[in-house]
Amino acid sequence: MTQQLLVPMDDSALARSALEYALTAFGEVAVTVVHVVDDLEVAYGGGAPGVADGEPDFFADVRTIADERDAAVDTVVLEGAPADAIVEYVRTDPVDGIVMGSEGRSGVSRVLLGSVAEAVARRSTVPVTIVPADDRDVGD
C-alpha cells in the first residue's frame, strides 16, 4: 500500500523545499499538495492573491518539481484558517503523514505571529515532518 503524504504549500522557497523533501526522502509515496486560502484574505481582500481560476499560480511550479522527480502530485485548494483547514483535511481524507516547512521563529516573533507548522504538529492525528529553513541560525 502506498503511503499518502500531505504537503501544505504557499508560494515560498521553504514550501518548495518541503515538497522536494517529501518527494525524495520518503521513496514511493502519493503526494497531495494543499494550499489554504485564508478566509480573512478573501473577506477583506476581495479574493486570494495569486489565485486564478481557483488554482494558485505556483501550482505550475509544483507540477514542474514533481515532473523533475518523475512523480505525480494531486493538488487541492482549501479555504479557512490554514492550520484548521489542514488538520480538518487530515481528519476527513486518507493521509499517513504531513511534510511542511517552518521558518523556525522564536521568542516574541513566535508568540505574536504563531506558527502554522507548530499548530498543525500539535493537533494532527498523523505524524508531521517539519522541514526547517536552510539558513536558520541554529546556535553555537
JSON list of C-alpha atoms in Angstrom, two decimals:
[
{"chain": "A", "resi": 1, "resn": "MET", "atom": "CA", "xyz": [0.00, 0.00, 0.00]},
{"chain": "A", "resi": 2, "resn": "THR", "atom": "CA", "xyz": [1.38, 3.40, -0.99]},
{"chain": "A", "resi": 3, "resn": "GLN", "atom": "CA", "xyz": [1.93, 5.94, 1.74]},
{"chain": "A", "resi": 4, "resn": "GLN", "atom": "CA", "xyz": [-0.16, 9.12, 1.30]},
{"chain": "A", "resi": 5, "resn": "LEU", "atom": "CA", "xyz": [1.59, 12.37, 2.25]},
{"chain": "A", "resi": 6, "resn": "LEU", "atom": "CA", "xyz": [0.08, 15.82, 2.52]},
{"chain": "A", "resi": 7, "resn": "VAL", "atom": "CA", "xyz": [2.32, 18.79, 1.73]},
{"chain": "A", "resi": 8, "resn": "PRO", "atom": "CA", "xyz": [0.81, 22.18, 2.64]},
{"chain": "A", "resi": 9, "resn": "MET", "atom": "CA", "xyz": [2.16, 24.84, 0.26]},
{"chain": "A", "resi": 10, "resn": "ASP", "atom": "CA", "xyz": [2.34, 28.55, -0.21]},
{"chain": "A", "resi": 11, "resn": "ASP", "atom": "CA", "xyz": [4.39, 30.45, -2.76]},
{"chain": "A", "resi": 12, "resn": "SER", "atom": "CA", "xyz": [7.69, 30.27, -0.88]},
{"chain": "A", "resi": 13, "resn": "ALA", "atom": "CA", "xyz": [11.08, 28.63, -1.32]},
{"chain": "A", "resi": 14, "resn": "LEU", "atom": "CA", "xyz": [10.62, 26.92, 2.04]},
{"chain": "A", "resi": 15, "resn": "ALA", "atom": "CA", "xyz": [7.39, 25.26, 0.90]},
{"chain": "A", "resi": 16, "resn": "ARG", "atom": "CA", "xyz": [9.11, 24.11, -2.29]},
{"chain": "A", "resi": 17, "resn": "SER", "atom": "CA", "xyz": [11.91, 22.62, -0.17]},
{"chain": "A", "resi": 18, "resn": "ALA", "atom": "CA", "xyz": [9.33, 20.71, 1.87]},
{"chain": "A", "resi": 19, "resn": "LEU", "atom": "CA", "xyz": [7.81, 19.32, -1.34]},
{"chain": "A", "resi": 20, "resn": "GLU", "atom": "CA", "xyz": [11.22, 18.30, -2.66]},
{"chain": "A", "resi": 21, "resn": "TYR", "atom": "CA", "xyz": [11.98, 16.62, 0.66]},
{"chain": "A", "resi": 22, "resn": "ALA", "atom": "CA", "xyz": [8.68, 14.71, 0.59]},
{"chain": "A", "resi": 23, "resn": "LEU", "atom": "CA", "xyz": [9.31, 13.51, -2.96]},
{"chain": "A", "resi": 24, "resn": "THR", "atom": "CA", "xyz": [12.88, 12.35, -2.27]},
{"chain": "A", "resi": 25, "resn": "ALA", "atom": "CA", "xyz": [13.07, 11.26, 1.39]},
{"chain": "A", "resi": 26, "resn": "PHE", "atom": "CA", "xyz": [10.03, 9.00, 1.51]},
{"chain": "A", "resi": 27, "resn": "GLY", "atom": "CA", "xyz": [10.56, 6.89, -1.61]},
{"chain": "A", "resi": 28, "resn": "GLU", "atom": "CA", "xyz": [7.41, 5.73, -3.41]},
{"chain": "A", "resi": 29, "resn": "VAL", "atom": "CA", "xyz": [4.65, 7.91, -1.99]},
{"chain": "A", "resi": 30, "resn": "ALA", "atom": "CA", "xyz": [1.47, 9.53, -3.18]},
{"chain": "A", "resi": 31, "resn": "VAL", "atom": "CA", "xyz": [1.62, 13.27, -2.53]},
{"chain": "A", "resi": 32, "resn": "THR", "atom": "CA", "xyz": [-1.23, 15.71, -2.24]},
{"chain": "A", "resi": 33, "resn": "VAL", "atom": "CA", "xyz": [-0.23, 19.36, -2.24]},
{"chain": "A", "resi": 34, "resn": "VAL", "atom": "CA", "xyz": [-2.71, 21.56, -0.45]},
{"chain": "A", "resi": 35, "resn": "HIS", "atom": "CA", "xyz": [-2.89, 25.34, -0.50]},
{"chain": "A", "resi": 36, "resn": "VAL", "atom": "CA", "xyz": [-5.11, 27.05, 2.03]},
{"chain": "A", "resi": 37, "resn": "VAL", "atom": "CA", "xyz": [-6.60, 30.38, 1.06]},
{"chain": "A", "resi": 38, "resn": "ASP", "atom": "CA", "xyz": [-7.02, 32.22, 4.33]},
{"chain": "A", "resi": 39, "resn": "ASP", "atom": "CA", "xyz": [-10.67, 33.18, 4.66]},
{"chain": "A", "resi": 40, "resn": "LEU", "atom": "CA", "xyz": [-9.59, 36.58, 6.02]},
{"chain": "A", "resi": 41, "resn": "GLU", "atom": "CA", "xyz": [-7.80, 37.32, 2.73]},
{"chain": "A", "resi": 42, "resn": "VAL", "atom": "CA", "xyz": [-10.96, 36.51, 0.85]},
{"chain": "A", "resi": 43, "resn": "ALA", "atom": "CA", "xyz": [-13.21, 38.51, 3.20]},
{"chain": "A", "resi": 44, "resn": "TYR", "atom": "CA", "xyz": [-11.08, 41.63, 3.40]},
{"chain": "A", "resi": 45, "resn": "GLY", "atom": "CA", "xyz": [-9.01, 41.46, 0.25]},
{"chain": "A", "resi": 46, "resn": "GLY", "atom": "CA", "xyz": [-11.73, 40.62, -2.23]},
{"chain": "A", "resi": 47, "resn": "GLY", "atom": "CA", "xyz": [-10.02, 37.41, -3.27]},
{"chain": "A", "resi": 48, "resn": "ALA", "atom": "CA", "xyz": [-6.93, 35.38, -2.78]},
{"chain": "A", "resi": 49, "resn": "PRO", "atom": "CA", "xyz": [-3.75, 36.90, -4.24]},
{"chain": "A", "resi": 50, "resn": "GLY", "atom": "CA", "xyz": [-2.11, 34.77, -6.92]},
{"chain": "A", "resi": 51, "resn": "VAL", "atom": "CA", "xyz": [-5.13, 32.52, -7.36]},
{"chain": "A", "resi": 52, "resn": "ALA", "atom": "CA", "xyz": [-6.64, 32.42, -10.83]},
{"chain": "A", "resi": 53, "resn": "ASP", "atom": "CA", "xyz": [-9.41, 30.07, -11.90]},
{"chain": "A", "resi": 54, "resn": "GLY", "atom": "CA", "xyz": [-9.48, 28.55, -8.42]},
{"chain": "A", "resi": 55, "resn": "GLU", "atom": "CA", "xyz": [-5.82, 27.47, -8.51]},
{"chain": "A", "resi": 56, "resn": "PRO", "atom": "CA", "xyz": [-2.72, 29.27, -7.22]},
{"chain": "A", "resi": 57, "resn": "ASP", "atom": "CA", "xyz": [-0.21, 30.31, -9.88]},
{"chain": "A", "resi": 58, "resn": "PHE", "atom": "CA", "xyz": [2.58, 28.39, -8.11]},
{"chain": "A", "resi": 59, "resn": "PHE", "atom": "CA", "xyz": [0.87, 25.03, -8.70]},
{"chain": "A", "resi": 60, "resn": "ALA", "atom": "CA", "xyz": [2.65, 25.12, -12.08]},
{"chain": "A", "resi": 61, "resn": "ASP", "atom": "CA", "xyz": [5.95, 25.08, -10.14]},
{"chain": "A", "resi": 62, "resn": "VAL", "atom": "CA", "xyz": [4.62, 22.20, -8.03]},
{"chain": "A", "resi": 63, "resn": "ARG", "atom": "CA", "xyz": [3.99, 20.15, -11.16]},
{"chain": "A", "resi": 64, "resn": "THR", "atom": "CA", "xyz": [7.45, 21.02, -12.52]},
{"chain": "A", "resi": 65, "resn": "ILE", "atom": "CA", "xyz": [9.12, 19.86, -9.28]},
{"chain": "A", "resi": 66, "resn": "ALA", "atom": "CA", "xyz": [7.13, 16.62, -9.42]},
{"chain": "A", "resi": 67, "resn": "ASP", "atom": "CA", "xyz": [7.91, 16.06, -13.12]},
{"chain": "A", "resi": 68, "resn": "GLU", "atom": "CA", "xyz": [11.65, 16.55, -12.46]},
{"chain": "A", "resi": 69, "resn": "ARG", "atom": "CA", "xyz": [11.44, 13.69, -9.96]},
{"chain": "A", "resi": 70, "resn": "ASP", "atom": "CA", "xyz": [9.20, 11.54, -12.17]},
{"chain": "A", "resi": 71, "resn": "ALA", "atom": "CA", "xyz": [6.43, 11.79, -9.58]},
{"chain": "A", "resi": 72, "resn": "ALA", "atom": "CA", "xyz": [2.78, 12.69, -9.73]},
{"chain": "A", "resi": 73, "resn": "VAL", "atom": "CA", "xyz": [1.08, 15.02, -7.28]},
{"chain": "A", "resi": 74, "resn": "ASP", "atom": "CA", "xyz": [-2.54, 15.86, -6.68]},
{"chain": "A", "resi": 75, "resn": "THR", "atom": "CA", "xyz": [-3.43, 19.44, -5.81]},
{"chain": "A", "resi": 76, "resn": "VAL", "atom": "CA", "xyz": [-6.18, 20.76, -3.57]},
{"chain": "A", "resi": 77, "resn": "VAL", "atom": "CA", "xyz": [-7.22, 24.30, -2.63]},
{"chain": "A", "resi": 78, "resn": "LEU", "atom": "CA", "xyz": [-8.99, 24.82, 0.69]},
{"chain": "A", "resi": 79, "resn": "GLU", "atom": "CA", "xyz": [-10.41, 27.91, 2.33]},
{"chain": "A", "resi": 80, "resn": "GLY", "atom": "CA", "xyz": [-10.16, 28.75, 6.01]},
{"chain": "A", "resi": 81, "resn": "ALA", "atom": "CA", "xyz": [-7.63, 29.35, 8.73]},
{"chain": "A", "resi": 82, "resn": "PRO", "atom": "CA", "xyz": [-4.54, 27.47, 7.48]},
{"chain": "A", "resi": 83, "resn": "ALA", "atom": "CA", "xyz": [-3.85, 25.22, 10.49]},
{"chain": "A", "resi": 84, "resn": "ASP", "atom": "CA", "xyz": [-7.55, 24.44, 10.97]},
{"chain": "A", "resi": 85, "resn": "ALA", "atom": "CA", "xyz": [-8.06, 23.57, 7.30]},
{"chain": "A", "resi": 86, "resn": "ILE", "atom": "CA", "xyz": [-5.00, 21.30, 7.20]},
{"chain": "A", "resi": 87, "resn": "VAL", "atom": "CA", "xyz": [-5.97, 19.43, 10.37]},
{"chain": "A", "resi": 88, "resn": "GLU", "atom": "CA", "xyz": [-9.55, 19.03, 9.17]},
{"chain": "A", "resi": 89, "resn": "TYR", "atom": "CA", "xyz": [-8.37, 17.70, 5.78]},
{"chain": "A", "resi": 90, "resn": "VAL", "atom": "CA", "xyz": [-6.32, 15.04, 7.59]},
{"chain": "A", "resi": 91, "resn": "ARG", "atom": "CA", "xyz": [-9.36, 14.05, 9.63]},
{"chain": "A", "resi": 92, "resn": "THR", "atom": "CA", "xyz": [-11.56, 13.57, 6.57]},
{"chain": "A", "resi": 93, "resn": "ASP", "atom": "CA", "xyz": [-9.17, 12.26, 3.90]},
{"chain": "A", "resi": 94, "resn": "PRO", "atom": "CA", "xyz": [-6.74, 9.31, 3.90]},
{"chain": "A", "resi": 95, "resn": "VAL", "atom": "CA", "xyz": [-3.39, 10.83, 4.91]},
{"chain": "A", "resi": 96, "resn": "ASP", "atom": "CA", "xyz": [-0.48, 8.94, 6.52]},
{"chain": "A", "resi": 97, "resn": "GLY", "atom": "CA", "xyz": [1.72, 11.95, 7.22]},
{"chain": "A", "resi": 98, "resn": "ILE", "atom": "CA", "xyz": [2.31, 15.65, 6.68]},
{"chain": "A", "resi": 99, "resn": "VAL", "atom": "CA", "xyz": [5.51, 17.26, 5.41]},
{"chain": "A", "resi": 100, "resn": "MET", "atom": "CA", "xyz": [5.70, 21.03, 5.76]},
{"chain": "A", "resi": 101, "resn": "GLY", "atom": "CA", "xyz": [8.17, 23.85, 6.07]},
{"chain": "A", "resi": 102, "resn": "SER", "atom": "CA", "xyz": [8.67, 26.10, 9.07]},
{"chain": "A", "resi": 103, "resn": "GLU", "atom": "CA", "xyz": [10.56, 29.36, 9.45]},
{"chain": "A", "resi": 104, "resn": "GLY", "atom": "CA", "xyz": [11.65, 28.40, 12.95]},
{"chain": "A", "resi": 105, "resn": "ARG", "atom": "CA", "xyz": [10.62, 31.64, 14.63]},
{"chain": "A", "resi": 106, "resn": "SER", "atom": "CA", "xyz": [11.48, 32.07, 18.27]},
{"chain": "A", "resi": 107, "resn": "GLY", "atom": "CA", "xyz": [10.87, 34.45, 21.12]},
{"chain": "A", "resi": 108, "resn": "VAL", "atom": "CA", "xyz": [8.48, 37.36, 20.68]},
{"chain": "A", "resi": 109, "resn": "SER", "atom": "CA", "xyz": [8.08, 36.71, 16.95]},
{"chain": "A", "resi": 110, "resn": "ARG", "atom": "CA", "xyz": [6.77, 33.21, 17.64]},
{"chain": "A", "resi": 111, "resn": "VAL", "atom": "CA", "xyz": [4.40, 34.41, 20.36]},
{"chain": "A", "resi": 112, "resn": "LEU", "atom": "CA", "xyz": [2.99, 37.25, 18.26]},
{"chain": "A", "resi": 113, "resn": "LEU", "atom": "CA", "xyz": [2.87, 35.56, 14.87]},
{"chain": "A", "resi": 114, "resn": "GLY", "atom": "CA", "xyz": [2.38, 31.95, 15.88]},
{"chain": "A", "resi": 115, "resn": "SER", "atom": "CA", "xyz": [3.31, 29.08, 13.64]},
{"chain": "A", "resi": 116, "resn": "VAL", "atom": "CA", "xyz": [1.05, 27.15, 11.31]},
{"chain": "A", "resi": 117, "resn": "ALA", "atom": "CA", "xyz": [3.52, 24.25, 11.41]},
{"chain": "A", "resi": 118, "resn": "GLU", "atom": "CA", "xyz": [3.51, 24.18, 15.20]},
{"chain": "A", "resi": 119, "resn": "ALA", "atom": "CA", "xyz": [-0.30, 24.33, 15.36]},
{"chain": "A", "resi": 120, "resn": "VAL", "atom": "CA", "xyz": [-0.59, 21.50, 12.83]},
{"chain": "A", "resi": 121, "resn": "ALA", "atom": "CA", "xyz": [2.02, 19.39, 14.65]},
{"chain": "A", "resi": 122, "resn": "ARG", "atom": "CA", "xyz": [0.21, 19.81, 17.97]},
{"chain": "A", "resi": 123, "resn": "ARG", "atom": "CA", "xyz": [-3.24, 18.97, 16.60]},
{"chain": "A", "resi": 124, "resn": "SER", "atom": "CA", "xyz": [-2.56, 16.45, 13.84]},
{"chain": "A", "resi": 125, "resn": "THR", "atom": "CA", "xyz": [-3.67, 12.85, 14.18]},
{"chain": "A", "resi": 126, "resn": "VAL", "atom": "CA", "xyz": [-0.83, 11.73, 11.85]},
{"chain": "A", "resi": 127, "resn": "PRO", "atom": "CA", "xyz": [2.95, 12.26, 12.06]},
{"chain": "A", "resi": 128, "resn": "VAL", "atom": "CA", "xyz": [4.24, 15.66, 10.95]},
{"chain": "A", "resi": 129, "resn": "THR", "atom": "CA", "xyz": [7.69, 16.17, 9.45]},
{"chain": "A", "resi": 130, "resn": "ILE", "atom": "CA", "xyz": [8.81, 19.80, 9.68]},
{"chain": "A", "resi": 131, "resn": "VAL", "atom": "CA", "xyz": [11.46, 20.88, 7.19]},
{"chain": "A", "resi": 132, "resn": "PRO", "atom": "CA", "xyz": [13.39, 23.87, 8.57]},
{"chain": "A", "resi": 133, "resn": "ALA", "atom": "CA", "xyz": [14.65, 26.82, 6.56]},
{"chain": "A", "resi": 134, "resn": "ASP", "atom": "CA", "xyz": [18.16, 26.18, 5.21]},
{"chain": "A", "resi": 135, "resn": "ASP", "atom": "CA", "xyz": [19.54, 29.46, 6.50]},
{"chain": "A", "resi": 136, "resn": "ARG", "atom": "CA", "xyz": [18.36, 29.14, 10.10]},
{"chain": "A", "resi": 137, "resn": "ASP", "atom": "CA", "xyz": [20.79, 30.14, 12.80]},
{"chain": "A", "resi": 138, "resn": "VAL", "atom": "CA", "xyz": [20.89, 27.03, 14.97]},
{"chain": "A", "resi": 139, "resn": "GLY", "atom": "CA", "xyz": [23.21, 28.49, 17.60]},
{"chain": "A", "resi": 140, "resn": "ASP", "atom": "CA", "xyz": [26.74, 27.77, 18.68]}
]
